[in-house]
């Protein structure tokens, strides 16, 4: 089969040769050069006087992320012409000022400083502001020359030993630009939450037409450069510029700190580790993955610890909210074994239970279970990508399941559940994206026995836009509920899920919008559930 990849990638791959790509680790050092990805450290470029920037460089907004008790990560990008490959700036570094205050008017400044936007990082900034008070709301902004960014609102986490009384977070996923407007993000920007979890598919690699796909623009025409699948570093960078130009996405980033993780479409649909969807040569695909990972880090509020090295990036990480909650953020794409039974929904077989196959990789699995053993938190929250609970898709004796989800890696799931039991985790909450529908599951010790012990709860955030408008009761609604007694809720509309944790219970409110193919739809709460601390199992409110 002919490679679908850009000639630039194929040429670099041929130069290196297949024997250099026996493992992902071996590829990393070579890719740092071959994909023209600069090494860590300072740029050697000349400096551009910020006063010479003639139009607003803050066209893609601001963001913050990964709040710690004493620090938060601030992000922006300088791009006066965001739909141009160079963003409208020369290959020169720019000194940018930043400010942090305890009030929106910046009358009570807390911290300020300068940071350098390097062209090698596409003029993105990742400012790790430390020395802050715990459990505080802050406001921030950037300045370049005479230009001042919009104001962002962020916060720090409580001290790790603090007995925090409550926490409210929202989870979102799957925001295909070409499927509709980000109305859910606009509503979430006005919601009162402490943090937002983005569970993957922040962008899609697929082409976007000049009319914005199903947005059906009549007041603008998008450049032709978006109307192709993203393959190269330039492609992915431009795709982020398109997505982040959306005013509703800008609004939600400015309103709340984000904790992000990726799924597949940030690179390519259904990829698994170093294996591409269409089994492209590994030297081609790893170059593409390196480009995609690089663009992801550049455009997200992530710290230097998550900066990729070639096609490798340590995205899984742990955050705490006092003694109330521990967040173990997973990456179920980079280290997984290839999907079995041709990637599709399938009735399955023995390969599902092969203990050698993993969705997390051995190192991440050990990290997760060791973290549970050491956890002092009341709630252990696991933000991750694909459906964790068993999900039968029909009512036959050998029902089909998704081989891309944890159902395709049942030995991996069994080890995680056994690890949670051994660690004494009583209040497990799994947060999931991917499915373009809202689900609420009881996590069972034995999913085929409805009477077996309930080990935790899974809340699946529906998509922001992917799948277009959707329906309250999709055609599969009755089948799925009958086939899965542990499934307590299923809604096919767009939106987000808001979760509030306190010392007694976790409450989930599924927020849905009536449409995304036209802008401005209202939001409503489709259903609410609680699970009580020490007594897992969903109860409708």
mmCIF file of N, CA, C and O in Angstrom, residues 377-436:
data_model
loop_
_atom_site.group_PDB
_atom_site.id
_atom_site.type_symbol
_atom_site.label_atom_id
_atom_site.label_comp_id
_atom_site.label_asym_id
_atom_site.label_seq_id
_atom_site.Cartn_x
_atom_site.Cartn_y
_atom_site.Cartn_z
ATOM 1 N N UNK A 377 -6.240 10.305 49.742
ATOM 2 C CA UNK A 377 -7.435 11.036 49.320
ATOM 3 C C UNK A 377 -8.692 10.218 49.561
ATOM 4 O O UNK A 377 -8.689 8.982 49.473
ATOM 5 N N UNK A 378 -9.789 10.915 49.825
ATOM 6 C CA UNK A 378 -11.091 10.253 49.979
ATOM 7 C C UNK A 378 -11.573 9.728 48.637
ATOM 8 O O UNK A 378 -12.074 8.606 48.540
ATOM 9 N N UNK A 379 -11.422 10.542 47.569
ATOM 10 C CA UNK A 379 -11.851 10.163 46.222
ATOM 11 C C UNK A 379 -10.634 9.994 45.334
ATOM 12 O O UNK A 379 -9.766 10.867 45.295
ATOM 13 N N UNK A 380 -10.561 8.876 44.621
ATOM 14 C CA UNK A 380 -9.513 8.655 43.641
ATOM 15 C C UNK A 380 -10.138 8.742 42.257
ATOM 16 O O UNK A 380 -10.924 7.870 41.858
ATOM 17 N N UNK A 381 -9.803 9.806 41.544
ATOM 18 C CA UNK A 381 -10.396 10.103 40.247
ATOM 19 C C UNK A 381 -9.384 9.743 39.160
ATOM 20 O O UNK A 381 -8.217 10.128 39.242
ATOM 21 N N UNK A 382 -9.843 9.015 38.146
ATOM 22 C CA UNK A 382 -8.970 8.558 37.069
ATOM 23 C C UNK A 382 -9.449 9.133 35.737
ATOM 24 O O UNK A 382 -10.257 8.520 35.036
ATOM 25 N N UNK A 383 -8.975 10.319 35.349
ATOM 26 C CA UNK A 383 -9.308 10.859 34.026
ATOM 27 C C UNK A 383 -8.567 10.078 32.945
ATOM 28 O O UNK A 383 -7.345 9.913 33.010
ATOM 29 N N UNK A 384 -9.294 9.590 31.941
ATOM 30 C CA UNK A 384 -8.681 8.807 30.874
ATOM 31 C C UNK A 384 -9.572 8.866 29.637
ATOM 32 O O UNK A 384 -10.524 9.633 29.608
ATOM 33 N N UNK A 385 -9.273 8.064 28.627
ATOM 34 C CA UNK A 385 -9.817 8.341 27.308
ATOM 35 C C UNK A 385 -11.021 7.483 26.911
ATOM 36 O O UNK A 385 -12.030 8.016 26.459
ATOM 37 N N UNK A 386 -10.894 6.175 26.955
ATOM 38 C CA UNK A 386 -11.862 5.283 26.312
ATOM 39 C C UNK A 386 -12.656 4.511 27.356
ATOM 40 O O UNK A 386 -12.231 4.369 28.501
ATOM 41 N N UNK A 387 -13.806 3.969 26.945
ATOM 42 C CA UNK A 387 -14.747 3.369 27.895
ATOM 43 C C UNK A 387 -14.081 2.288 28.742
ATOM 44 O O UNK A 387 -13.528 1.312 28.223
ATOM 45 N N UNK A 388 -14.155 2.448 30.045
ATOM 46 C CA UNK A 388 -13.522 1.522 30.981
ATOM 47 C C UNK A 388 -14.443 0.344 31.297
ATOM 48 O O UNK A 388 -14.013 -0.801 31.344
ATOM 49 N N UNK A 389 -15.701 0.613 31.518
ATOM 50 C CA UNK A 389 -16.656 -0.441 31.874
ATOM 51 C C UNK A 389 -16.987 -1.312 30.668
ATOM 52 O O UNK A 389 -16.870 -0.880 29.516
ATOM 53 N N UNK A 390 -17.421 -2.518 30.943
ATOM 54 C CA UNK A 390 -17.881 -3.381 29.855
ATOM 55 C C UNK A 390 -19.090 -2.740 29.185
ATOM 56 O O UNK A 390 -20.002 -2.254 29.837
ATOM 57 N N UNK A 391 -19.083 -2.782 27.839
ATOM 58 C CA UNK A 391 -20.180 -2.177 27.080
ATOM 59 C C UNK A 391 -20.540 -3.123 25.936
ATOM 60 O O UNK A 391 -19.931 -3.086 24.867
ATOM 61 N N UNK A 392 -21.526 -3.964 26.172
ATOM 62 C CA UNK A 392 -22.019 -4.852 25.124
ATOM 63 C C UNK A 392 -22.878 -4.044 24.162
ATOM 64 O O UNK A 392 -23.717 -3.238 24.596
ATOM 65 N N UNK A 393 -22.695 -4.299 22.876
ATOM 66 C CA UNK A 393 -23.349 -3.484 21.860
ATOM 67 C C UNK A 393 -24.559 -4.156 21.226
ATOM 68 O O UNK A 393 -25.212 -3.560 20.365
ATOM 69 N N UNK A 394 -24.860 -5.380 21.635
ATOM 70 C CA UNK A 394 -26.080 -6.041 21.158
ATOM 71 C C UNK A 394 -26.503 -7.083 22.185
ATOM 72 O O UNK A 394 -25.848 -7.253 23.229
ATOM 73 N N UNK A 395 -27.585 -7.793 21.895
ATOM 74 C CA UNK A 395 -28.187 -8.726 22.861
ATOM 75 C C UNK A 395 -27.956 -10.185 22.480
ATOM 76 O O UNK A 395 -28.644 -11.072 22.988
ATOM 77 N N UNK A 396 -26.960 -10.447 21.647
ATOM 78 C CA UNK A 396 -26.688 -11.820 21.232
ATOM 79 C C UNK A 396 -25.882 -12.547 22.300
ATOM 80 O O UNK A 396 -25.370 -11.938 23.254
ATOM 81 N N UNK A 397 -25.748 -13.860 22.133
ATOM 82 C CA UNK A 397 -25.000 -14.668 23.093
ATOM 83 C C UNK A 397 -23.520 -14.313 23.089
ATOM 84 O O UNK A 397 -22.834 -14.457 24.115
ATOM 85 N N UNK A 398 -23.019 -13.886 21.940
ATOM 86 C CA UNK A 398 -21.628 -13.434 21.833
ATOM 87 C C UNK A 398 -21.644 -11.986 21.350
ATOM 88 O O UNK A 398 -21.376 -11.686 20.185
ATOM 89 N N UNK A 399 -21.968 -11.064 22.240
ATOM 90 C CA UNK A 399 -22.192 -9.673 21.815
ATOM 91 C C UNK A 399 -20.920 -9.006 21.315
ATOM 92 O O UNK A 399 -19.804 -9.306 21.759
ATOM 93 N N UNK A 400 -21.104 -8.069 20.401
ATOM 94 C CA UNK A 400 -19.986 -7.256 19.945
ATOM 95 C C UNK A 400 -19.619 -6.231 21.021
ATOM 96 O O UNK A 400 -20.468 -5.771 21.785
ATOM 97 N N UNK A 401 -18.317 -5.896 21.054
ATOM 98 C CA UNK A 401 -17.806 -4.863 21.937
ATOM 99 C C UNK A 401 -16.775 -4.053 21.170
ATOM 100 O O UNK A 401 -16.330 -4.460 20.094
ATOM 101 N N UNK A 402 -16.376 -2.932 21.715
ATOM 102 C CA UNK A 402 -15.357 -2.112 21.075
ATOM 103 C C UNK A 402 -13.977 -2.648 21.417
ATOM 104 O O UNK A 402 -13.585 -2.684 22.593
ATOM 105 N N UNK A 403 -13.235 -3.024 20.414
ATOM 106 C CA UNK A 403 -11.875 -3.497 20.621
ATOM 107 C C UNK A 403 -10.893 -2.354 20.857
ATOM 108 O O UNK A 403 -9.737 -2.584 21.219
ATOM 109 N N UNK A 404 -11.342 -1.115 20.664
ATOM 110 C CA UNK A 404 -10.497 0.047 20.917
ATOM 111 C C UNK A 404 -10.590 0.505 22.366
ATOM 112 O O UNK A 404 -9.737 1.257 22.832
ATOM 113 N N UNK A 405 -11.620 0.051 23.098
ATOM 114 C CA UNK A 405 -11.825 0.435 24.494
ATOM 115 C C UNK A 405 -11.222 -0.622 25.418
ATOM 116 O O UNK A 405 -10.579 -1.578 24.972
ATOM 117 N N UNK A 406 -11.446 -0.475 26.721
ATOM 118 C CA UNK A 406 -10.898 -1.438 27.682
ATOM 119 C C UNK A 406 -11.481 -2.836 27.469
ATOM 120 O O UNK A 406 -10.875 -3.828 27.900
ATOM 121 N N UNK A 407 -12.641 -2.944 26.810
ATOM 122 C CA UNK A 407 -13.176 -4.269 26.481
ATOM 123 C C UNK A 407 -12.227 -5.056 25.592
ATOM 124 O O UNK A 407 -12.269 -6.294 25.570
ATOM 125 N N UNK A 408 -11.387 -4.389 24.828
ATOM 126 C CA UNK A 408 -10.404 -5.070 24.003
ATOM 127 C C UNK A 408 -9.128 -5.413 24.741
ATOM 128 O O UNK A 408 -8.229 -6.043 24.173
ATOM 129 N N UNK A 409 -9.053 -5.002 26.005
ATOM 130 C CA UNK A 409 -7.858 -5.206 26.837
ATOM 131 C C UNK A 409 -8.309 -5.666 28.230
ATOM 132 O O UNK A 409 -7.986 -5.043 29.240
ATOM 133 N N UNK A 410 -9.056 -6.752 28.269
ATOM 134 C CA UNK A 410 -9.707 -7.133 29.526
ATOM 135 C C UNK A 410 -8.716 -7.540 30.610
ATOM 136 O O UNK A 410 -8.975 -7.304 31.800
ATOM 137 N N UNK A 411 -7.595 -8.148 30.241
ATOM 138 C CA UNK A 411 -6.601 -8.488 31.265
ATOM 139 C C UNK A 411 -6.027 -7.224 31.892
ATOM 140 O O UNK A 411 -5.774 -7.172 33.105
ATOM 141 N N UNK A 412 -5.832 -6.195 31.090
ATOM 142 C CA UNK A 412 -5.371 -4.908 31.596
ATOM 143 C C UNK A 412 -6.377 -4.338 32.594
ATOM 144 O O UNK A 412 -6.009 -3.880 33.681
ATOM 145 N N UNK A 413 -7.655 -4.371 32.229
ATOM 146 C CA UNK A 413 -8.701 -3.854 33.136
ATOM 147 C C UNK A 413 -8.751 -4.664 34.418
ATOM 148 O O UNK A 413 -8.920 -4.104 35.513
ATOM 149 N N UNK A 414 -8.599 -5.977 34.294
ATOM 150 C CA UNK A 414 -8.646 -6.832 35.485
ATOM 151 C C UNK A 414 -7.518 -6.480 36.452
ATOM 152 O O UNK A 414 -7.720 -6.430 37.671
ATOM 153 N N UNK A 415 -6.327 -6.235 35.908
ATOM 154 C CA UNK A 415 -5.203 -5.875 36.774
ATOM 155 C C UNK A 415 -5.448 -4.539 37.471
ATOM 156 O O UNK A 415 -5.103 -4.369 38.650
ATOM 157 N N UNK A 416 -6.050 -3.588 36.754
ATOM 158 C CA UNK A 416 -6.341 -2.286 37.358
ATOM 159 C C UNK A 416 -7.370 -2.436 38.482
ATOM 160 O O UNK A 416 -7.202 -1.883 39.582
ATOM 161 N N UNK A 417 -8.429 -3.196 38.242
ATOM 162 C CA UNK A 417 -9.450 -3.372 39.272
ATOM 163 C C UNK A 417 -8.902 -4.149 40.471
ATOM 164 O O UNK A 417 -9.202 -3.807 41.627
ATOM 165 N N UNK A 418 -8.108 -5.166 40.216
ATOM 166 C CA UNK A 418 -7.501 -5.900 41.329
ATOM 167 C C UNK A 418 -6.534 -5.007 42.099
ATOM 168 O O UNK A 418 -6.432 -5.091 43.332
ATOM 169 N N UNK A 419 -5.835 -4.141 41.375
ATOM 170 C CA UNK A 419 -4.937 -3.205 42.033
ATOM 171 C C UNK A 419 -5.681 -2.216 42.912
ATOM 172 O O UNK A 419 -5.228 -1.882 44.008
ATOM 173 N N UNK A 420 -6.837 -1.752 42.442
ATOM 174 C CA UNK A 420 -7.645 -0.837 43.253
ATOM 175 C C UNK A 420 -8.138 -1.525 44.519
ATOM 176 O O UNK A 420 -8.115 -0.937 45.613
ATOM 177 N N UNK A 421 -8.574 -2.767 44.390
ATOM 178 C CA UNK A 421 -9.034 -3.514 45.573
ATOM 179 C C UNK A 421 -7.893 -3.724 46.559
ATOM 180 O O UNK A 421 -8.054 -3.520 47.774
ATOM 181 N N UNK A 422 -6.735 -4.135 46.041
ATOM 182 C CA UNK A 422 -5.597 -4.400 46.918
ATOM 183 C C UNK A 422 -5.121 -3.130 47.619
ATOM 184 O O UNK A 422 -4.636 -3.185 48.756
ATOM 185 N N UNK A 423 -5.258 -1.986 46.952
ATOM 186 C CA UNK A 423 -4.837 -0.717 47.540
ATOM 187 C C UNK A 423 -5.872 -0.135 48.498
ATOM 188 O O UNK A 423 -5.625 0.897 49.121
ATOM 189 N N UNK A 424 -7.033 -0.769 48.586
ATOM 190 C CA UNK A 424 -8.078 -0.265 49.472
ATOM 191 C C UNK A 424 -8.801 0.952 48.951
ATOM 192 O O UNK A 424 -9.343 1.746 49.738
ATOM 193 N N UNK A 425 -8.830 1.121 47.627
ATOM 194 C CA UNK A 425 -9.543 2.261 47.038
ATOM 195 C C UNK A 425 -11.043 2.024 47.182
ATOM 196 O O UNK A 425 -11.595 1.094 46.606
ATOM 197 N N UNK A 426 -11.705 2.870 47.942
ATOM 198 C CA UNK A 426 -13.139 2.708 48.196
ATOM 199 C C UNK A 426 -14.001 3.585 47.311
ATOM 200 O O UNK A 426 -15.169 3.265 47.079
ATOM 201 N N UNK A 427 -13.436 4.696 46.863
ATOM 202 C CA UNK A 427 -14.239 5.676 46.125
ATOM 203 C C UNK A 427 -13.538 6.002 44.808
ATOM 204 O O UNK A 427 -12.910 7.049 44.661
ATOM 205 N N UNK A 428 -13.666 5.079 43.859
ATOM 206 C CA UNK A 428 -13.046 5.225 42.555
ATOM 207 C C UNK A 428 -14.029 5.882 41.595
ATOM 208 O O UNK A 428 -15.165 5.422 41.442
ATOM 209 N N UNK A 429 -13.569 6.945 40.938
ATOM 210 C CA UNK A 429 -14.367 7.630 39.919
ATOM 211 C C UNK A 429 -13.544 7.681 38.640
ATOM 212 O O UNK A 429 -12.479 8.303 38.603
ATOM 213 N N UNK A 430 -14.014 7.007 37.604
ATOM 214 C CA UNK A 430 -13.345 7.014 36.309
ATOM 215 C C UNK A 430 -14.042 8.025 35.410
ATOM 216 O O UNK A 430 -15.264 7.998 35.269
ATOM 217 N N UNK A 431 -13.260 8.931 34.830
ATOM 218 C CA UNK A 431 -13.784 9.943 33.927
ATOM 219 C C UNK A 431 -13.331 9.604 32.510
ATOM 220 O O UNK A 431 -12.135 9.417 32.266
ATOM 221 N N UNK A 432 -14.276 9.563 31.566
ATOM 222 C CA UNK A 432 -14.025 9.037 30.229
ATOM 223 C C UNK A 432 -14.565 9.980 29.171
ATOM 224 O O UNK A 432 -15.547 10.699 29.409
ATOM 225 N N UNK A 433 -13.936 9.948 27.978
ATOM 226 C CA UNK A 433 -14.424 10.685 26.819
ATOM 227 C C UNK A 433 -14.738 9.727 25.684
ATOM 228 O O UNK A 433 -15.301 8.669 25.893
ATOM 229 N N UNK A 434 -14.414 10.100 24.470
ATOM 230 C CA UNK A 434 -14.366 9.257 23.274
ATOM 231 C C UNK A 434 -15.704 8.870 22.661
ATOM 232 O O UNK A 434 -15.823 8.789 21.443
ATOM 233 N N UNK A 435 -16.742 8.604 23.450
ATOM 234 C CA UNK A 435 -17.919 7.885 22.954
ATOM 235 C C UNK A 435 -18.971 8.763 22.287
ATOM 236 O O UNK A 435 -19.944 8.229 21.729
ATOM 237 N N UNK A 436 -18.840 10.080 22.351
ATOM 238 C CA UNK A 436 -19.817 10.996 21.750
ATOM 239 C C UNK A 436 -21.213 10.773 22.330
ATOM 240 O O UNK A 436 -22.216 10.963 21.654
#
